[in-house]
């Protein structure tokens, strides 16, 4: 199975690509219900054998980034292309953003919020921190108000960043 990633700056284009390849599970991130602080302007699409199997967005705010908008094909999808899509999308965004905090809300469409939050904590997110280096308090408060304790912040240094920047976290 071949896989590939491509980046985009248009959510509409990403929605079109997802819906084209996944008509049984339309992309439903409703812009009317998304607060201004959670507007995303960069997207990564994961392909397997030329089919879209996952999408995820982010917005770089300089000292930190906001992650969101993830939709991934289920593990048990009849096409056989499901599985490992969420982790692959998370890792690709971490690679693209590099060594800065990433903040995300955890409000899944198809699974229990506690289970999804715990999965994200297992991937390195600090759940609902009171403070976090390089993330302004007002951002933490906005996530706290919208997501309760179903959000988190992650700091990540990729091997590439470690070698080129000489920093270890």
GROMACS .gro file of N, CA and C in nm, residues 1-8 17 21 43-56 81 84-85 88-89 92 95-96:
model
   96
    1UNK      N    1   0.085  -0.117   0.000
    1UNK     CA    2   0.000   0.000   0.000
    1UNK      C    3   0.089   0.124   0.000
    2UNK      N    4   0.068   0.213  -0.095
    2UNK     CA    5   0.146   0.336  -0.100
    2UNK      C    6   0.074   0.446  -0.022
    3UNK      N    7   0.153   0.530   0.043
    3UNK     CA    8   0.093   0.641   0.116
    3UNK      C    9   0.171   0.767   0.088
    4UNK      N   10   0.100   0.880   0.104
    4UNK     CA   11   0.157   1.010   0.072
    4UNK      C   12   0.084   1.116   0.154
    5UNK      N   13   0.147   1.230   0.171
    5UNK     CA   14   0.086   1.346   0.236
    5UNK      C   15   0.098   1.465   0.142
    6UNK      N   16  -0.004   1.549   0.141
    6UNK     CA   17   0.001   1.676   0.069
    6UNK      C   18  -0.058   1.783   0.158
    7UNK      N   19  -0.003   1.905   0.149
    7UNK     CA   20  -0.054   2.016   0.229
    7UNK      C   21  -0.137   2.109   0.142
    8UNK      N   22  -0.233   2.174   0.206
    8UNK     CA   23  -0.326   2.266   0.140
    8UNK      C   24  -0.350   2.385   0.231
   17UNK      N   25  -1.196   1.703  -0.143
   17UNK     CA   26  -1.116   1.581  -0.161
   17UNK      C   27  -1.166   1.468  -0.070
   21UNK      N   28  -1.369   1.106  -0.199
   21UNK     CA   29  -1.320   0.970  -0.174
   21UNK      C   30  -1.394   0.899  -0.062
   43UNK      N   31  -0.365   2.275   0.603
   43UNK     CA   32  -0.424   2.141   0.609
   43UNK      C   33  -0.325   2.040   0.552
   44UNK      N   34  -0.328   1.921   0.608
   44UNK     CA   35  -0.253   1.810   0.553
   44UNK      C   36  -0.353   1.698   0.523
   45UNK      N   37  -0.333   1.636   0.407
   45UNK     CA   38  -0.419   1.527   0.363
   45UNK      C   39  -0.332   1.403   0.350
   46UNK      N   40  -0.380   1.293   0.406
   46UNK     CA   41  -0.309   1.165   0.394
   46UNK      C   42  -0.379   1.080   0.289
   47UNK      N   43  -0.299   1.025   0.199
   47UNK     CA   44  -0.349   0.937   0.094
   47UNK      C   45  -0.293   0.797   0.113
   48UNK      N   46  -0.374   0.697   0.085
   48UNK     CA   47  -0.328   0.559   0.072
   48UNK      C   48  -0.378   0.509  -0.062
   49UNK      N   49  -0.287   0.461  -0.142
   49UNK     CA   50  -0.321   0.413  -0.277
   49UNK      C   51  -0.399   0.517  -0.356
   50UNK      N   52  -0.367   0.645  -0.335
   50UNK     CA   53  -0.432   0.752  -0.410
   50UNK      C   54  -0.565   0.799  -0.354
   51UNK      N   55  -0.614   0.738  -0.246
   51UNK     CA   56  -0.741   0.776  -0.184
   51UNK      C   57  -0.716   0.854  -0.055
   52UNK      N   58  -0.798   0.954  -0.033
   52UNK     CA   59  -0.789   1.033   0.090
   52UNK      C   60  -0.839   0.947   0.207
   53UNK      N   61  -0.751   0.930   0.308
   53UNK     CA   62  -0.787   0.850   0.425
   53UNK      C   63  -0.785   0.933   0.554
   54UNK      N   64  -0.741   1.058   0.544
   54UNK     CA   65  -0.740   1.143   0.661
   54UNK      C   66  -0.705   1.286   0.625
   55UNK      N   67  -0.759   1.379   0.705
   55UNK     CA   68  -0.729   1.522   0.689
   55UNK      C   69  -0.714   1.582   0.828
   56UNK      N   70  -0.632   1.685   0.840
   56UNK     CA   71  -0.617   1.754   0.968
   56UNK      C   72  -0.563   1.894   0.941
   81UNK      N   73  -0.808   0.046   0.400
   81UNK     CA   74  -0.718   0.161   0.411
   81UNK      C   75  -0.726   0.228   0.547
   84UNK      N   76  -0.430   0.364   1.177
   84UNK     CA   77  -0.309   0.445   1.192
   84UNK      C   78  -0.317   0.582   1.124
   85UNK      N   79  -0.435   0.623   1.079
   85UNK     CA   80  -0.446   0.751   1.011
   85UNK      C   81  -0.436   0.869   1.108
   88UNK      N   82  -0.074   0.910   1.219
   88UNK     CA   83   0.007   0.958   1.107
   88UNK      C   84  -0.016   1.107   1.083
   89UNK      N   85  -0.142   1.152   1.092
   89UNK     CA   86  -0.174   1.294   1.073
   89UNK      C   87  -0.116   1.379   1.187
   92UNK      N   88   0.262   1.398   1.130
   92UNK     CA   89   0.297   1.484   1.016
   92UNK      C   90   0.285   1.630   1.055
   95UNK      N   91   0.574   1.732   1.270
   95UNK     CA   92   0.692   1.750   1.186
   95UNK      C   93   0.687   1.886   1.115
   96UNK      N   94   0.572   1.923   1.063
   96UNK     CA   95   0.558   2.048   0.988
   96UNK      C   96   0.570   2.170   1.078
   0.00000   0.00000   0.00000
